[in-house]
XYZ file of C-alpha atoms in Angstrom:
203
model
C 156.451 88.691 66.785
C 153.776 90.297 64.655
C 150.898 89.414 67.021
C 151.413 92.318 69.421
C 149.826 95.475 68.019
C 147.169 95.937 70.706
C 149.514 95.156 73.584
C 152.111 97.541 72.234
C 149.499 100.264 71.969
C 148.646 99.793 75.633
C 152.328 99.922 76.559
C 152.741 103.204 74.708
C 149.756 104.704 76.475
C 151.279 103.679 79.808
C 154.516 105.401 78.853
C 152.658 108.492 77.706
C 153.559 108.265 74.018
C 151.270 108.178 71.028
C 152.050 107.271 67.455
C 152.348 110.969 66.589
C 153.895 112.417 69.728
C 157.291 112.508 71.364
C 157.750 112.401 75.115
C 160.223 112.216 77.971
C 163.270 112.939 75.820
C 162.452 109.983 73.573
C 160.987 109.843 70.086
C 158.548 107.187 68.963
C 159.781 104.743 66.328
C 158.326 101.832 64.424
C 158.713 98.903 66.795
C 162.109 97.218 66.782
C 163.206 94.103 68.656
C 166.198 93.468 70.905
C 167.555 89.964 71.517
C 168.917 90.208 75.071
C 171.081 87.785 76.998
C 171.459 87.971 80.799
C 169.905 86.944 84.119
C 166.141 87.697 83.947
C 166.358 89.203 87.444
C 169.183 91.600 86.582
C 168.680 95.366 86.375
C 172.122 95.988 84.861
C 175.112 94.054 83.673
C 177.750 93.519 81.028
C 177.721 91.550 77.813
C 175.449 93.797 75.735
C 177.960 93.367 72.899
C 176.357 89.930 72.493
C 172.865 91.401 72.185
C 171.261 92.021 68.807
C 168.669 94.288 67.206
C 166.093 93.531 64.552
C 165.090 96.870 63.025
C 162.337 95.091 61.108
C 160.011 92.435 62.489
C 161.834 89.198 61.615
C 158.584 87.212 61.590
C 157.228 88.216 58.158
C 160.775 88.009 56.779
C 161.341 84.503 58.105
C 161.145 81.050 56.560
C 159.110 78.172 57.965
C 160.634 74.795 58.663
C 159.835 72.016 56.216
C 158.915 73.289 52.776
C 160.145 76.789 53.495
C 163.558 75.515 54.502
C 163.710 73.250 51.449
C 163.066 76.303 49.282
C 165.782 78.172 51.147
C 168.296 75.429 50.353
C 167.293 75.351 46.689
C 167.845 79.108 46.504
C 171.420 78.901 47.773
C 170.444 79.904 51.310
C 168.914 83.226 50.247
C 165.486 83.912 51.765
C 162.650 85.631 49.861
C 163.389 88.721 52.006
C 166.996 88.608 50.649
C 168.816 87.722 53.873
C 171.385 84.898 53.815
C 171.027 81.744 55.896
C 174.142 80.388 57.649
C 173.818 76.649 58.260
C 176.339 76.868 61.128
C 174.722 79.811 62.937
C 170.979 80.405 62.675
C 167.985 81.698 64.630
C 164.581 80.194 65.330
C 161.430 81.683 66.881
C 158.597 80.229 68.913
C 156.491 78.968 65.993
C 159.347 77.183 64.240
C 160.198 80.061 61.928
C 163.818 80.483 60.809
C 164.750 84.139 61.260
C 167.464 86.350 59.870
C 170.114 87.150 62.498
C 169.819 90.455 64.372
C 172.370 93.223 63.896
C 175.188 93.125 66.446
C 176.498 94.761 68.516
C 173.880 97.222 69.760
C 174.562 100.879 69.087
C 175.335 102.692 72.343
C 172.470 104.912 73.478
C 169.093 104.874 75.192
C 166.154 102.721 74.166
C 162.641 102.691 75.610
C 161.809 99.006 75.973
C 158.791 96.997 77.071
C 157.495 93.461 77.254
C 153.991 94.766 76.463
C 152.850 93.743 79.937
C 153.102 96.189 82.858
C 156.568 97.743 82.674
C 158.127 100.141 80.178
C 161.634 101.339 81.042
C 164.615 103.164 79.599
C 167.503 100.894 78.655
C 170.961 102.451 78.478
C 173.580 100.643 76.421
C 177.022 102.080 77.078
C 179.944 102.547 74.719
C 182.175 99.547 74.188
C 185.103 99.373 76.610
C 187.725 96.684 76.193
C 185.410 94.691 73.966
C 182.560 94.760 76.510
C 179.347 96.793 76.643
C 177.485 97.553 79.860
C 173.717 97.900 80.018
C 171.309 99.281 82.617
C 167.532 99.531 83.022
C 166.035 102.588 84.730
C 163.770 102.692 87.786
C 164.785 99.278 89.091
C 163.195 97.417 86.195
C 164.418 93.855 85.719
C 165.183 92.265 82.383
C 162.251 89.898 82.947
C 159.903 92.873 83.411
C 160.581 94.150 79.885
C 160.698 90.734 78.195
C 157.821 89.862 75.879
C 157.130 86.322 77.074
C 155.211 84.997 74.029
C 158.163 85.871 71.765
C 160.814 83.202 72.161
C 164.065 83.144 70.229
C 167.202 81.047 70.208
C 170.463 80.937 68.323
C 171.611 77.519 67.144
C 175.254 76.976 66.252
C 177.356 74.058 65.103
C 179.779 72.778 67.748
C 183.177 71.476 66.701
C 182.700 68.200 64.904
C 178.914 68.600 64.925
C 176.237 69.096 62.301
C 173.544 71.635 63.187
C 170.682 71.648 60.697
C 167.017 72.710 60.715
C 166.357 69.244 59.275
C 166.899 67.926 62.817
C 164.139 70.031 64.388
C 161.293 68.072 66.007
C 158.307 69.937 64.592
C 155.795 68.916 67.280
C 157.799 70.866 69.895
C 156.322 74.068 68.450
C 154.776 76.438 69.281
C 156.820 77.061 72.405
C 155.001 77.916 75.653
C 155.187 81.664 76.474
C 158.155 82.196 78.760
C 159.442 78.683 78.146
C 162.795 77.607 76.709
C 163.303 76.922 73.043
C 163.752 73.208 72.315
C 167.173 71.601 71.966
C 168.075 70.356 68.495
C 170.244 67.317 67.857
C 173.725 68.331 66.707
C 173.327 71.972 67.771
C 174.492 74.201 70.589
C 171.621 76.437 71.722
C 171.455 79.861 73.334
C 168.071 81.291 74.365
C 167.515 85.052 74.147
C 164.865 87.285 75.700
C 162.974 89.536 73.279
C 162.397 93.195 74.197
C 160.236 95.589 72.183
C 161.867 98.938 71.419
C 159.128 101.564 71.135
C 161.198 104.767 71.310
C 164.795 105.964 71.213
C 166.583 108.952 72.696
C 165.581 112.122 70.861
């Protein structure tokens, strides 16, 4: 997720923001990352309580499969960046990097999001009602439009009676094709998430 500086700069120019300027009722922030889960063609929906937010780029804070994971196990599941690995519920990105989980649920409010392609749009996440959060993109933007395709992420969990471990990952299935699904892993249940860049929040 760290390989996006130039594209993000172009997205900010398109939105009319610079690194030192506010605009449109939003204030520029250091890029954050939303893990979103819904139909790529949707412009609004429910279920945002299942979405997550990485306030820091999880890439540099992650642990590679193989030797990195072995080191993680030897350290009691604590990564060098001090986050704790859960062997029954863990995240993987497109290069085979184990990531810390995002913060959930999303805080209600407005986020300026982009996929660093052509579209930048305001995302509204509504207050929780009955355990459910609604979300909506402005100006008819679709979730796919604001998804950064090269960034792939998936959550792997242990089903009842199963054994979900990074040791079961087939290493030659990485890197994942931009826009493609994350690979299945023996013993794991998998849920793919879209990754949105957050470049500004409501002022």
